[in-house]
C-alpha atoms as one frame of an Amber mdcrd trajectory, in Angstrom:
protein
  84.596 -16.706 -40.566  86.439 -14.384 -38.343  90.191 -14.951 -37.762  90.925
 -14.972 -34.023  93.889 -12.773 -33.101  96.614 -14.528 -31.341  97.763 -12.840
 -28.154 100.921 -14.722 -26.893 101.898 -14.333 -23.234 104.582 -11.764 -23.048
 107.876 -12.208 -21.210 106.765  -9.546 -18.589 103.639 -11.506 -17.955 105.479
 -14.785 -17.679 107.730 -13.273 -15.124 104.634 -12.040 -13.237 103.234 -15.551
 -13.332 106.542 -16.984 -11.878 106.311 -14.264  -9.018 102.775 -15.105  -8.374
 103.674 -19.005  -8.088 106.576 -18.223  -5.853 104.416 -16.570  -3.330 102.946
 -20.045  -1.884 106.616 -21.222  -1.623 107.600 -18.393   0.488 104.312 -18.795
   2.694 105.197 -22.411   3.149 108.911 -21.627   4.201 107.660 -19.043   6.563
 105.111 -21.357   8.157 107.642 -23.984   8.671 110.168 -21.558  10.334 107.326
 -20.164  12.646 106.195 -23.674  13.532 109.805 -24.445  14.574 109.882 -21.365
  16.698 106.706 -22.419  18.510 108.205 -25.922  18.942 111.175 -24.267  20.745
 113.724 -25.305  18.133 114.064 -22.649  15.355 115.263 -24.015  12.140 117.278
 -21.069  10.600 117.258 -22.705   7.324 113.671 -22.021   6.758 114.138 -18.340
   7.755 117.075 -17.861   5.579 115.167 -19.703   2.516 112.130 -17.523   3.229
 114.144 -14.319   3.087 115.924 -15.251  -0.116 112.678 -16.239  -1.655 111.002
 -12.999  -0.661 113.780 -10.898  -2.025 113.821 -12.790  -5.208 110.054 -12.227
  -5.754 110.166  -8.656  -4.648 113.102  -7.714  -6.910 111.449  -8.951 -10.001
 108.449  -6.700  -9.252 110.080  -3.709 -10.973 111.625  -6.056 -13.718 108.432
  -7.207 -15.381 107.175  -3.742 -15.458 110.362  -2.416 -16.918 110.394  -5.030
 -19.554 106.703  -4.466 -20.535 107.343  -0.886 -21.124 110.770  -1.506 -22.820
 109.493  -4.061 -25.215 106.084  -2.397 -25.636 104.296  -5.433 -24.413 101.987
  -4.137 -21.749  99.120  -6.401 -21.705  95.872  -6.561 -19.986  96.630  -9.928
 -18.273 100.080  -8.447 -17.074  98.185  -5.388 -15.456  95.728  -7.692 -13.663
  98.243 -10.365 -12.399 100.997  -7.809 -11.262  99.114  -6.060  -8.481  97.878
  -9.450  -7.390 101.302 -10.960  -7.106 102.567  -7.797  -5.230  99.728  -7.768
  -2.659  99.897 -11.452  -2.137 103.509 -11.191  -1.260 103.337  -8.333   0.816
 100.238  -9.095   2.804 101.156 -12.702   3.544 104.573 -11.515   4.846 102.949
  -8.845   6.894 100.210 -10.888   8.371 102.586 -13.902   9.216 105.229 -11.564
  10.787 102.788  -9.470  13.028 103.384  -9.490  16.549 100.139 -11.403  17.874
 100.717 -14.336  15.608 104.085 -15.108  17.102 105.086 -12.953  20.158 108.646
 -14.810  20.434 109.742 -13.506  17.123 112.044 -10.492  17.594 111.865  -7.791
  15.886 108.238  -8.407  14.784 105.795  -6.195  12.888 103.411  -4.260  15.117
  99.701  -5.130  14.638  98.793  -1.342  14.018 101.155  -1.215  11.069  99.773
  -4.418   9.308  96.274  -3.097   9.968  97.319   0.420   8.388  98.475  -1.384
   5.210  95.513  -3.783   4.919  93.138  -0.797   5.567  94.610   1.260   2.768
  94.550  -1.583   0.243  91.012  -2.478   1.143  90.109   1.283   0.612  91.909
   1.488  -2.710  89.891  -1.654  -3.960  86.572  -0.295  -2.707  87.346   3.237
  -4.089  88.190   1.834  -7.366  84.965  -0.155  -7.623  83.026   2.931  -6.604
  84.563   5.025  -9.232  84.038   2.406 -11.911  80.221   2.331 -10.765  79.774
   6.090 -11.155  82.508   7.165 -13.508  82.959   3.858 -15.487  86.639   4.652
 -16.361  89.007   4.164 -13.434  92.226   6.247 -13.949  94.850   5.269 -11.247
  98.293   6.883 -11.778 100.873   5.580  -9.461 102.224   8.179  -7.170 105.831
   8.438  -5.784 104.691   8.144  -2.212 103.017   4.760  -3.014 105.944   3.497
  -4.722 108.230   4.474  -1.765 105.752   2.798   0.545 106.059  -0.440  -1.290
 109.822  -0.457  -1.187 109.760   0.275   2.632 107.291  -2.559   3.116 109.799
  -4.844   1.518 112.431  -3.439   3.892 110.278  -3.984   6.977 109.565  -7.544
   5.951 113.058  -8.394   5.037 114.408  -6.817   8.220 112.347  -9.109  10.285
 113.420 -12.126   8.186 117.043 -11.278   8.422 116.609 -10.613  11.980 118.529
  -7.457  11.844 119.243  -5.101  14.668 115.780  -4.278  16.413 116.968  -0.920
  17.842 116.321   0.886  14.506 113.445  -1.199  13.454 110.659   0.977  15.110
 111.879   3.913  13.163 111.729   2.077   9.817 108.240   0.930  10.613 107.112
   4.600  11.377 108.796   5.719   8.050 106.942   3.275   6.293 103.739   3.989
   7.924 104.217   7.670   7.074 104.576   7.042   3.458 101.716   4.617   3.491
  99.270   7.074   5.003 100.454   9.802   2.685  99.816   7.555  -0.341  96.421
   6.686   1.092  95.656  10.450   1.466  96.853  11.215  -2.207  94.858   8.298
  -3.708  91.844   9.576  -1.822  92.107  13.022  -3.276  92.575  11.630  -6.785
  89.570   9.520  -6.376  87.370  12.208  -5.222  88.446  14.438  -8.106  87.345
  11.699 -10.507  83.973  11.350  -8.985  83.460  15.090  -9.008  84.466  15.254
 -12.749  82.136  12.421 -13.455  79.289  14.163 -11.657  79.832  17.370 -13.642
  79.886  15.489 -16.968  76.654  13.839 -16.182  75.225  17.197 -15.182  76.430
  18.736 -18.331  75.027  16.071 -20.689  71.485  16.907 -21.956  68.815  14.338
 -20.941  67.359  12.404 -23.933  63.676  13.595 -24.746  64.154  17.019 -23.160
């Protein structure tokens, strides 16, 4: 009889799960606020609550990763749930606050910026699947440009939720777009290198029976 190993959920993973459960709360608050704007009577309490909820979830993104490394408790479950929680928060905020969904909101996130972020994320997912299919092992090293882009995405969404001065907002969006595009290019080069390495390794391996 084989003794089953007990793998308790780590503290970092628990924080990640709380982050993930907090995303629907953020979405509901934001939807209520947007509905109040469409009705012609904006309820600022919903906007403020959505902003606080968004910042709380976003601020714990770095916390769970820090705890996992500090305590030596990096788990497979945590590495799966962490990017899901991150993307769910960012994409829901970007999509709901994009101009076509509510033209009355000012400032609002331009459609091209949301399209850029979604396109990059879809590209990364498809690229990872392709690398896994051809190279089996996917090695994705977080790059500084990607981390900065994520921080700027948080700033862009929080800026709209806070209804901060719209004059400087387009420059913030351009800055976030520049780092988003840069991280896209860097990950593309890294992915191509992995595929090239896998192709060379396969070519160097002798074929059985020959």
